Amino acid sequence: MSLFAELKRRNVFKVGAAYLVMAWLVMQVADVVLNNIAAPDWVFRVILLLLGVGFLLAVFFAWAFELTPEGIKREHEVDRSRSITHQTGRKLNFGLAALLTLALAYLAYDKLLTEPPAAAPAHPATSVPRAPSAKAVAVLPFANLSSDPEQEYFSDGITEEIISKLARIEDLPVASRTSVLRFKDSTLDIREIAAALGVRYVLEGSVRKAGSQLRITAQLIDSETGFHVWSKDFDGNVEEVFDVQESTAIQIAEALDIHLSPQDRAAVQRRYTSNSEAYDAYLRGLAHLMEWSEMDDLQSARAYFERALELEPEYPPALAGLASMEAQTYRNHDPSERRLLRGIELANQALELDPGLVSGHIALGELAAIRYDYRGAAAEFRRAIDREPDNAMAWDLLSWALAYQQPPDGPGAEAAANKAIELAPEYYLAYYHLGRALNLQGRFDEAIDMFMRIGEFNPGSDVIDLGLAQSYLAMGDLQRAREHAEASLAGTPSPINLSYLCFVEAAEGNRDAALACLQQLLEQNYRDFETLEASPHLQALRTDPRYRELIDAFR
């Protein structure tokens, strides 16, 4: 009997097929569960390894042993005339059919019922009109009418706090801060803004602050009629700002005939602090944190957040802000372990005080990502999105994490980046992450188009060159890839920019130059070993013993 016929008689093929289908189902379940519990990437790899070992064992036992009425026996001990492999084969057929049915049911559920948002067109629109929700509200950035332009942080803070308080009312849909930011100083009329945001009502206002004196005006406009349905003028002391924010949220809900439950009122009236000086320090820190690329701004953010915490030690937003400051400093300026550990500690403190704090989950996700735990980061960004579905930054960060995890999730990263662009069309980093997601799917022309669009919002950004280097490298156009990798590195000498020059050197076959580049990269504290091991551009280099010595020396 031929080997093929003997493998078939012993049901080796059927056992192998059944095991592979079962293993695939286990991997799908594991992927969902591990993402939800923020398990580190290595757990999934261990499961994958165990399943691989299990496959070899299953095939071996199918070959070497046979199931008989008396139990399991070695194959050579079974009388062929009394063998029941044909019966076992029929049972395996039923089992395989059941497993395939489960797999098909899962695929149908995954594709039809949980399909991610459809991909945006190649040129995402500047604004995406949406059907207005009956009572949905958007709070436009309050204008700073103070004589001092440095008071902008305060009017921005008032806007954010009113959005936050309105969002706590269960039956009131509210556009997120990131989605309304693009309409700051906009020349569009209220009807156009409301249509773009998918809301009916728009709150606009102004803030004038002089010393401790404060004047706030606000009006709620029905975009369908153009009429004011509510308005308010406040003149008083800065100490009363918390009362103004709370009463504004409650009065808007009442003007829209929304019944406020005791839980709604308690949520609106919840204060992280009643100390106006701590609140002011927090707002100043937040304004500097938004300029995260500059070390001076990060240092100023640190000083203000720490001042806020001196005045109010259990202040969750300030703790989360300080955690994000440590993450950005580690990522862009000072990759010391103490910053990473302190950031994690601060983010966890913030979430212990308020488990639903969006900025706390984002900070924890950033800290996971910068230590290359992208699955853990994606889980935190999803938690932030669950609590604030219109947070463009959270969607963009999710796209980043999904594109960098191993194996990467290109379609998921594309959907998340498109959602970020829908919510904040001028957020240039979302175009970079969309381009990266398209690269992962081999859609290089579309990716190049997205990278070039970054220039519309941030002309001269080195991120454009970084993205183009990735596209041309994947396309095999090594000359262009080198030009753009070197240009991105000249703009910002960061490890991520350097990594693509290393990939180009390796792809060109310049082993010595590639190894020298990798050593320089690792000396800059780059530790994304999963990306290095998965990169197809380093495949030939991995056969060089010096590569393994270098990786092992820094791992």
Coordinates of C-alpha atoms in Angstrom, one line a residue:
M1 CA 0.0 0.0 0.0
S2 CA 1.3 3.5 -0.9
L3 CA 2.2 6.0 1.8
F4 CA -0.7 8.2 0.6
A5 CA -3.2 5.4 0.8
E6 CA -1.9 4.4 4.3
L7 CA -2.2 8.0 5.5
K8 CA -5.8 8.1 4.2
R9 CA -6.6 4.7 5.8
R10 CA -5.3 5.8 9.2
N11 CA -7.4 9.0 9.0
V12 CA -4.3 11.2 9.3
F13 CA -5.7 13.8 6.8
K14 CA -9.1 14.0 8.5
V15 CA -7.5 14.4 11.9
G16 CA -5.2 17.1 10.6
A17 CA -8.0 19.0 8.9
A18 CA -10.3 18.8 12.0
Y19 CA -7.5 20.0 14.2
L20 CA -6.6 22.9 11.9
V21 CA -10.3 24.1 11.9
M22 CA -10.5 23.7 15.7
A23 CA -7.2 25.6 16.2
W24 CA -8.4 28.4 13.9
L25 CA -11.6 28.7 16.1
V26 CA -9.5 28.7 19.3
M27 CA -7.3 31.5 17.8
Q28 CA -10.4 33.7 17.0
V29 CA -11.7 33.3 20.5
A30 CA -8.3 33.9 22.0
D31 CA -7.8 37.1 20.0
V32 CA -11.1 38.5 21.2
V33 CA -10.7 37.5 24.8
L34 CA -7.0 38.6 25.1
N35 CA -7.8 42.0 23.5
N36 CA -10.6 42.6 26.0
I37 CA -8.5 41.7 29.1
A38 CA -5.5 43.7 27.7
A39 CA -3.3 40.6 27.8
P40 CA 0.3 41.2 26.6
D41 CA 1.2 40.1 23.0
W42 CA 3.3 37.1 24.2
V43 CA 0.2 35.3 25.6
F44 CA -1.2 35.1 22.1
R45 CA 2.1 33.9 20.7
V46 CA 2.3 31.2 23.4
I47 CA -1.2 30.0 22.4
L48 CA -0.1 29.9 18.8
L49 CA 3.0 27.9 19.6
L50 CA 1.0 25.4 21.7
L51 CA -1.5 24.9 18.9
G52 CA 1.4 24.3 16.5
V53 CA 2.9 21.7 18.8
G54 CA -0.6 20.2 19.3
F55 CA -1.0 19.8 15.5
L56 CA 2.2 17.8 15.3
L57 CA 1.1 15.6 18.2
A58 CA -2.4 15.0 16.7
V59 CA -1.0 13.9 13.4
F60 CA 1.6 11.7 15.1
F61 CA -1.0 10.0 17.2
A62 CA -3.4 9.5 14.2
W63 CA -0.5 7.7 12.5
A64 CA 0.9 5.7 15.3
F65 CA -2.3 4.8 17.3
E66 CA -5.8 3.5 16.5
L67 CA -9.0 3.8 18.4
T68 CA -10.5 0.3 18.9
P69 CA -13.5 -1.1 20.9
E70 CA -11.0 -2.1 23.5
G71 CA -9.4 1.4 23.7
I72 CA -6.4 3.1 22.1
K73 CA -3.8 0.7 20.8
R74 CA -0.6 1.0 18.8
E75 CA -1.4 0.7 15.1
H76 CA 0.9 -2.3 14.6
E77 CA -0.9 -4.2 17.3
V78 CA -4.3 -4.0 15.6
D79 CA -5.5 -6.9 13.4
R80 CA -6.3 -5.3 10.0
S81 CA -9.4 -7.6 9.7
R82 CA -10.8 -6.1 12.9
S83 CA -9.8 -2.5 12.3
I84 CA -12.5 0.1 12.6
T85 CA -10.7 3.0 11.0
H86 CA -13.6 3.3 8.5
Q87 CA -16.0 3.9 11.4
T88 CA -13.7 6.3 13.0
G89 CA -13.4 8.1 9.7
R90 CA -17.1 8.5 9.5
K91 CA -17.2 10.0 13.0
L92 CA -14.4 12.4 12.0
N93 CA -16.4 13.4 8.9
F94 CA -19.3 14.4 11.2
G95 CA -16.9 16.2 13.6
L96 CA -15.2 18.0 10.7
A97 CA -18.6 19.1 9.3
A98 CA -19.6 20.4 12.7
L99 CA -16.4 22.4 13.1
L100 CA -16.6 23.8 9.6
T101 CA -20.2 24.8 10.3
L102 CA -19.0 26.7 13.4
A103 CA -16.2 28.3 11.5
L104 CA -18.6 29.4 8.7
A105 CA -21.1 30.7 11.3
Y106 CA -18.3 32.7 12.9
L107 CA -17.1 34.2 9.6
A108 CA -20.7 35.2 8.7
Y109 CA -21.1 36.8 12.1
D110 CA -17.8 38.6 11.9
K111 CA -18.3 39.9 8.3
L112 CA -22.0 40.6 8.4
L113 CA -22.9 41.6 11.9
T114 CA -19.6 43.1 13.2
E115 CA -18.3 44.7 10.0
P116 CA -16.1 47.7 10.8
P117 CA -17.1 51.1 9.4
A118 CA -16.8 51.2 5.6
A119 CA -13.6 52.5 4.2
A120 CA -13.6 56.2 3.4
P121 CA -13.2 57.3 -0.2
A122 CA -9.6 57.9 -1.4
H123 CA -10.1 61.6 -0.6
P124 CA -12.0 61.8 2.7
A125 CA -14.3 64.8 2.7
T126 CA -13.5 67.9 4.8
S127 CA -16.8 67.4 6.6
V128 CA -19.2 64.5 6.4
P129 CA -22.8 65.4 6.7
R130 CA -24.8 63.1 9.0
A131 CA -28.5 62.8 9.6
P132 CA -29.1 65.1 12.7
S133 CA -30.2 63.4 15.8
A134 CA -33.4 64.9 17.3
K135 CA -31.9 66.3 20.4
A136 CA -28.1 66.0 19.8
V137 CA -26.0 69.0 20.8
A138 CA -22.6 70.3 19.7
V139 CA -20.6 72.7 21.8
L140 CA -18.5 74.9 19.6
P141 CA -15.2 76.2 21.1
F142 CA -16.0 79.3 23.1
A143 CA -14.4 82.5 21.8
N144 CA -11.7 84.1 24.0
L145 CA -12.7 87.8 24.3
S146 CA -10.1 88.5 26.9
S147 CA -7.5 91.2 26.1
D148 CA -4.8 88.7 26.7
P149 CA -4.6 86.0 24.0
E150 CA -2.8 83.8 26.6
Q151 CA -6.2 83.3 28.2
E152 CA -7.2 81.0 25.3
Y153 CA -6.5 78.0 27.4
F154 CA -9.2 79.0 29.8
S155 CA -12.0 79.4 27.2
D156 CA -10.9 76.1 25.7
G157 CA -11.2 74.5 29.2
I158 CA -14.7 75.9 29.7
T159 CA -15.7 74.4 26.4
E160 CA -14.3 71.0 27.2
E161 CA -15.9 70.9 30.7
I162 CA -19.4 71.8 29.4
I163 CA -19.0 69.1 26.8
S164 CA -18.0 66.6 29.5
K165 CA -20.9 67.5 31.7
L166 CA -23.5 67.3 28.9
A167 CA -22.1 64.0 27.9
R168 CA -22.9 62.6 31.3
I169 CA -26.7 63.0 30.7
E170 CA -27.9 59.6 29.5
D171 CA -30.5 60.7 26.9
L172 CA -28.5 63.6 25.4
P173 CA -26.1 62.8 22.4
V174 CA -23.2 65.2 22.4
A175 CA -20.5 65.7 19.8
S176 CA -17.0 65.2 21.2
R177 CA -14.4 67.9 21.7
T178 CA -12.2 66.5 18.9
S179 CA -15.1 66.6 16.4
V180 CA -15.9 70.2 17.0
L181 CA -12.4 71.6 17.2
R182 CA -12.2 72.0 13.4
F183 CA -15.0 74.5 13.6
K184 CA -13.1 76.9 15.9
D185 CA -13.1 80.3 14.1
S186 CA -15.1 78.7 11.3
T187 CA -16.9 80.9 8.7
L188 CA -19.5 78.3 8.1
D189 CA -23.0 79.0 9.3
I190 CA -24.7 77.1 12.1
R191 CA -26.8 75.0 9.7
E192 CA -23.7 73.8 7.9
I193 CA -21.9 73.0 11.1
A194 CA -24.8 71.1 12.6
A195 CA -25.2 69.1 9.4
A196 CA -21.5 68.1 9.4
L197 CA -21.7 67.0 13.0
G198 CA -25.0 65.3 12.8
V199 CA -26.7 67.4 15.5
R200 CA -29.7 69.7 15.6
Y201 CA -28.6 72.1 18.4
V202 CA -25.4 74.1 18.6
L203 CA -24.1 75.8 21.7
E204 CA -21.8 78.8 21.1
G205 CA -20.4 81.3 23.5
S206 CA -17.6 83.5 24.6
V207 CA -15.4 84.0 27.7
R208 CA -13.9 87.2 29.0
K209 CA -11.5 86.8 31.9
A210 CA -9.7 89.7 33.7
G211 CA -7.9 88.7 36.9
S212 CA -10.5 87.0 39.1
Q213 CA -13.5 88.5 37.2
L214 CA -15.3 86.4 34.6
R215 CA -17.9 87.0 32.0
I216 CA -19.4 84.1 30.1
T217 CA -22.2 84.3 27.5
A218 CA -23.8 81.3 25.8
Q219 CA -26.7 80.6 23.5
L220 CA -28.2 77.4 22.3
I221 CA -29.4 77.6 18.6
D222 CA -31.8 75.3 16.8
S223 CA -30.1 74.8 13.4
E224 CA -33.4 73.9 11.7
T225 CA -35.1 77.2 12.6
G226 CA -32.1 79.4 13.4
F227 CA -33.9 80.5 16.7
H228 CA -32.2 80.7 20.1
V229 CA -33.9 78.2 22.4
W230 CA -31.8 79.2 25.4
S231 CA -29.3 81.8 26.4
K232 CA -27.3 82.8 29.4
D233 CA -25.1 85.6 30.6
F234 CA -22.9 85.3 33.6
D235 CA -20.9 88.0 35.4
G236 CA -19.0 87.0 38.6
N237 CA -15.9 85.6 40.1
V238 CA -13.7 82.8 38.7
E239 CA -14.5 80.8 41.8
E240 CA -18.0 80.4 40.5
V241 CA -17.0 78.8 37.2
F242 CA -17.9 75.3 38.4
D243 CA -21.5 76.5 39.3
V244 CA -21.7 78.0 35.8
Q245 CA -20.7 74.9 34.0
E246 CA -23.1 72.7 36.0
S247 CA -26.1 75.0 35.6
T248 CA -25.4 75.4 31.9
A249 CA -25.6 71.7 31.4
I250 CA -28.7 71.3 33.4
Q251 CA -30.5 74.2 31.9
I252 CA -29.7 73.0 28.3
A253 CA -31.2 69.6 29.1
E254 CA -34.3 71.2 30.6
A255 CA -34.6 73.5 27.5
L256 CA -34.6 70.4 25.3
D257 CA -37.3 68.8 27.5
I258 CA -34.9 66.0 28.7
H259 CA -35.9 64.5 32.0
L260 CA -32.9 64.4 34.3
S261 CA -32.8 61.4 36.6
P262 CA -31.2 61.7 40.0
Q263 CA -28.2 59.8 38.5
D264 CA -28.0 62.4 35.7
R265 CA -28.0 65.3 38.1
A266 CA -25.4 63.6 40.3
A267 CA -23.2 63.0 37.3
V268 CA -23.4 66.6 36.1
Q269 CA -22.7 68.0 39.5
R270 CA -19.8 65.7 40.2
R271 CA -16.6 67.7 40.5
Y272 CA -13.0 66.5 40.2
T273 CA -12.1 69.6 42.2
S274 CA -13.7 72.7 43.7
N275 CA -10.4 74.5 43.8
S276 CA -10.3 77.1 41.1
E277 CA -6.5 77.5 41.3
A278 CA -6.0 73.7 40.8
Y279 CA -8.5 73.8 37.9
D280 CA -6.6 76.7 36.3
A281 CA -3.3 74.9 36.7
Y282 CA -4.8 71.8 35.1
L283 CA -6.1 73.8 32.1
R284 CA -2.7 75.4 31.6
G285 CA -1.0 72.0 31.7
L286 CA -3.5 70.6 29.2
A287 CA -2.8 73.5 26.8
H288 CA 1.0 72.8 26.9
L289 CA 0.4 69.0 26.6
M290 CA -1.3 69.6 23.2
E291 CA 2.1 70.9 21.9
W292 CA 3.7 67.6 22.9
S293 CA 6.4 67.6 20.2
E294 CA 8.4 70.3 22.1
M295 CA 10.3 69.5 25.3
D296 CA 9.8 73.0 26.7
D297 CA 6.0 72.5 26.4
L298 CA 6.2 69.1 28.0
Q299 CA 8.2 70.6 30.9
S300 CA 5.6 73.4 31.3
A301 CA 2.8 70.8 31.2
R302 CA 4.6 68.8 34.0
A303 CA 4.9 71.9 36.2
Y304 CA 1.3 72.9 35.8
F305 CA -0.1 69.3 36.4
E306 CA 2.1 68.9 39.5
R307 CA 0.9 72.3 40.8
A308 CA -2.7 71.2 40.3
L309 CA -1.9 68.0 42.2
E310 CA -0.3 69.9 45.0
L311 CA -3.6 71.8 45.5
E312 CA -5.8 68.7 44.8
P313 CA -3.9 65.5 45.3
E314 CA -6.7 63.2 44.1
Y315 CA -7.4 65.0 40.8
P316 CA -7.9 62.3 38.1
P317 CA -7.6 64.4 35.0
A318 CA -4.4 66.0 36.3
L319 CA -3.0 62.5 37.1
A320 CA -3.9 61.3 33.6
G321 CA -2.4 64.5 32.1
L322 CA 0.9 63.9 33.9
A323 CA 0.9 60.3 32.8
S324 CA 0.5 61.4 29.1
M325 CA 3.3 63.9 29.6
E326 CA 5.6 61.1 30.8
A327 CA 4.6 59.0 27.8
Q328 CA 5.3 61.7 25.3
T329 CA 8.6 62.7 26.9
Y330 CA 9.7 59.0 26.9
R331 CA 8.6 58.6 23.3
N332 CA 10.1 61.7 21.8
H333 CA 12.9 63.0 24.1
D334 CA 14.0 60.9 27.1
P335 CA 13.5 57.1 26.9
S336 CA 14.4 56.3 30.5
E337 CA 12.7 53.5 32.4
R338 CA 11.7 55.7 35.3
R339 CA 9.5 57.8 33.0
L340 CA 7.7 54.7 31.8
L341 CA 7.1 53.3 35.2
R342 CA 6.0 56.7 36.7
G343 CA 3.6 57.2 33.8
I344 CA 2.0 53.8 34.3
E345 CA 1.7 54.4 38.0
L346 CA 0.0 57.8 37.4
A347 CA -2.4 56.5 34.8
N348 CA -3.5 53.6 37.2
Q349 CA -4.0 56.1 40.0
A350 CA -6.3 58.2 37.8
L351 CA -8.3 55.2 36.8
E352 CA -8.6 54.0 40.4
L353 CA -10.2 57.3 41.2
D354 CA -12.4 57.3 38.1
P355 CA -12.5 54.0 36.1
G356 CA -14.4 55.7 33.3
L357 CA -11.9 58.5 32.7
V358 CA -11.2 58.6 28.9
S359 CA -7.9 60.5 29.3
G360 CA -6.7 57.8 31.8
H361 CA -7.4 55.0 29.3
I362 CA -5.7 56.9 26.5
A363 CA -2.6 57.5 28.7
L364 CA -2.4 53.9 29.7
G365 CA -2.8 52.9 26.0
E366 CA 0.0 55.2 25.0
L367 CA 2.3 53.8 27.7
A368 CA 1.5 50.2 26.5
A369 CA 2.3 51.2 22.9
I370 CA 5.6 52.8 23.6
R371 CA 6.8 49.6 25.3
Y372 CA 5.6 47.8 22.1
D373 CA 2.6 46.0 23.7
Y374 CA 0.3 47.1 20.9
R375 CA -2.5 44.6 21.7
G376 CA -2.7 46.0 25.2
A377 CA -2.7 49.5 23.8
A378 CA -5.5 48.7 21.4
A379 CA -7.6 47.3 24.3
E380 CA -7.2 50.6 26.2
F381 CA -8.0 52.7 23.2
R382 CA -11.1 50.6 22.7
R383 CA -12.1 51.3 26.3
A384 CA -11.7 55.0 25.7
I385 CA -13.9 54.7 22.5
D386 CA -16.6 52.8 24.4
R387 CA -16.9 55.8 26.7
E388 CA -16.5 58.5 24.1
P389 CA -17.4 57.1 20.6
D390 CA -16.7 60.4 18.9
N391 CA -13.2 60.9 20.2
A392 CA -11.1 61.3 17.0
M393 CA -7.8 61.0 18.8
A394 CA -8.8 57.6 20.4
W395 CA -9.8 56.3 17.0
D396 CA -6.5 57.4 15.5
L397 CA -4.5 55.9 18.3
L398 CA -6.4 52.6 17.8
S399 CA -5.4 52.7 14.1
W400 CA -1.8 53.1 15.2
A401 CA -1.9 50.2 17.6
L402 CA -3.7 47.8 15.1
A403 CA -1.2 48.6 12.4
Y404 CA 1.8 47.9 14.6
Q405 CA 0.7 44.8 16.4
Q406 CA 2.0 41.5 15.1
P407 CA 0.3 40.3 13.0
P408 CA -1.0 43.6 12.0
D409 CA -4.7 44.2 11.4
G410 CA -4.7 46.3 8.2
P411 CA -8.5 46.4 7.6
G412 CA -9.2 47.3 11.3
A413 CA -6.5 50.0 11.2
E414 CA -8.0 51.4 8.0
A415 CA -11.5 51.5 9.5
A416 CA -10.3 53.2 12.7
A417 CA -8.3 55.9 10.8
N418 CA -11.2 56.6 8.5
K419 CA -13.4 57.1 11.6
A420 CA -10.8 59.5 13.0
I421 CA -10.8 61.5 9.7
E422 CA -14.6 61.6 9.6
L423 CA -14.6 63.1 13.1
A424 CA -11.7 65.4 12.6
P425 CA -10.7 65.9 8.9
E426 CA -7.9 68.3 9.8
Y427 CA -6.1 65.8 12.1
Y428 CA -3.1 65.1 9.9
L429 CA -1.7 62.1 11.8
A430 CA -4.9 60.2 10.9
Y431 CA -3.9 60.4 7.2
Y432 CA -0.5 58.9 8.1
H433 CA -2.1 56.0 9.9
L434 CA -4.6 55.5 7.1
G435 CA -1.7 55.4 4.6
R436 CA 0.1 52.9 6.8
A437 CA -3.0 50.7 7.0
L438 CA -3.4 50.8 3.2
N439 CA 0.3 49.9 2.8
L440 CA -0.4 46.8 4.9
Q441 CA -3.0 45.7 2.4
G442 CA -0.8 46.3 -0.7
R443 CA -2.8 49.4 -1.8
F444 CA 0.3 51.5 -2.3
D445 CA -1.1 54.1 -4.7
E446 CA -3.9 54.9 -2.3
A447 CA -1.4 55.0 0.6
I448 CA 0.8 57.5 -1.3
D449 CA -2.2 59.7 -1.9
M450 CA -3.0 59.7 1.8
F451 CA 0.6 60.6 2.8
M452 CA 0.6 63.5 0.3
R453 CA -2.7 64.8 1.8
I454 CA -0.8 65.4 5.1
G455 CA 0.7 68.4 3.5
E456 CA -2.7 70.1 3.2
F457 CA -2.8 70.3 7.0
N458 CA 0.8 70.2 8.1
P459 CA 3.1 71.4 5.2
G460 CA 6.6 70.1 5.3
S461 CA 5.9 67.5 7.9
D462 CA 8.6 64.8 8.0
V463 CA 5.7 62.3 8.5
I464 CA 5.0 62.7 4.8
D465 CA 8.5 61.4 3.9
L466 CA 8.3 58.6 6.5
G467 CA 5.0 57.3 4.9
L468 CA 6.4 57.6 1.4
A469 CA 9.5 55.7 2.4
Q470 CA 7.3 52.9 3.6
S471 CA 5.3 52.8 0.4
Y472 CA 8.2 52.8 -2.0
L473 CA 10.1 50.3 0.1
A474 CA 7.2 47.9 -0.1
M475 CA 6.9 48.5 -3.8
G476 CA 10.6 47.7 -4.3
D477 CA 11.5 51.3 -5.5
L478 CA 14.6 51.4 -3.2
Q479 CA 16.0 54.6 -4.6
R480 CA 12.9 56.6 -3.8
A481 CA 12.6 54.8 -0.5
R482 CA 16.1 55.9 0.5
E483 CA 15.5 59.5 -0.5
H484 CA 12.3 59.7 1.6
A485 CA 13.8 57.8 4.5
E486 CA 16.8 60.1 4.6
A487 CA 14.5 63.2 4.3
S488 CA 12.4 62.0 7.2
L489 CA 15.4 61.4 9.3
A490 CA 16.8 64.9 8.5
G491 CA 13.5 66.4 9.7
T492 CA 13.2 64.4 12.9
P493 CA 16.1 62.1 13.9
S494 CA 13.8 59.7 15.7
P495 CA 14.2 55.9 16.1
I496 CA 11.1 55.2 13.9
N497 CA 12.5 57.3 11.1
L498 CA 15.9 55.7 11.4
S499 CA 14.4 52.2 11.3
Y500 CA 13.2 52.7 7.7
L501 CA 16.7 53.7 6.6
C502 CA 17.9 50.4 8.1
F503 CA 15.3 48.5 6.2
V504 CA 16.4 50.2 2.9
E505 CA 20.0 49.3 3.6
A506 CA 19.1 45.7 4.2
A507 CA 16.8 45.6 1.1
E508 CA 19.7 46.9 -1.0
G509 CA 21.9 44.1 0.3
N510 CA 24.2 46.4 2.2
R511 CA 24.7 44.1 5.1
D512 CA 27.5 46.0 6.9
A513 CA 25.6 49.3 6.6
A514 CA 22.3 47.7 7.6
L515 CA 23.9 46.1 10.7
A516 CA 25.6 49.4 11.6
C517 CA 22.3 51.2 11.2
L518 CA 20.5 48.6 13.4
Q519 CA 23.1 49.0 16.1
Q520 CA 22.6 52.7 16.1
L521 CA 18.8 52.1 16.2
L522 CA 19.0 49.8 19.2
E523 CA 21.4 52.2 21.0
Q524 CA 18.6 54.8 20.7
N525 CA 16.4 52.5 22.8
Y526 CA 14.4 51.1 19.9
R527 CA 13.0 47.7 21.2
D528 CA 10.3 46.7 18.8
F529 CA 11.8 43.3 18.2
E530 CA 8.6 41.9 16.9
T531 CA 8.7 44.3 14.0
L532 CA 12.3 43.6 13.3
E533 CA 11.7 39.8 13.3
A534 CA 8.6 40.2 11.1
S535 CA 10.1 42.6 8.6
P536 CA 10.5 41.0 5.1
H537 CA 13.3 43.5 4.3
L538 CA 15.5 42.0 7.0
Q539 CA 14.9 38.4 5.8
A540 CA 18.3 38.0 4.2
L541 CA 20.1 39.8 7.0
R542 CA 18.7 37.3 9.6
T543 CA 21.0 34.6 8.1
D544 CA 24.0 36.7 9.2
P545 CA 25.3 35.5 12.6
R546 CA 26.1 39.2 13.4
Y547 CA 22.4 40.0 13.2
R548 CA 21.4 37.5 15.9
E549 CA 24.3 38.6 18.1
L550 CA 23.2 42.2 17.8
I551 CA 19.5 41.4 18.6
D552 CA 20.5 39.2 21.5
A553 CA 22.8 41.9 23.0
F554 CA 20.0 44.4 23.3
R555 CA 17.0 42.1 23.9

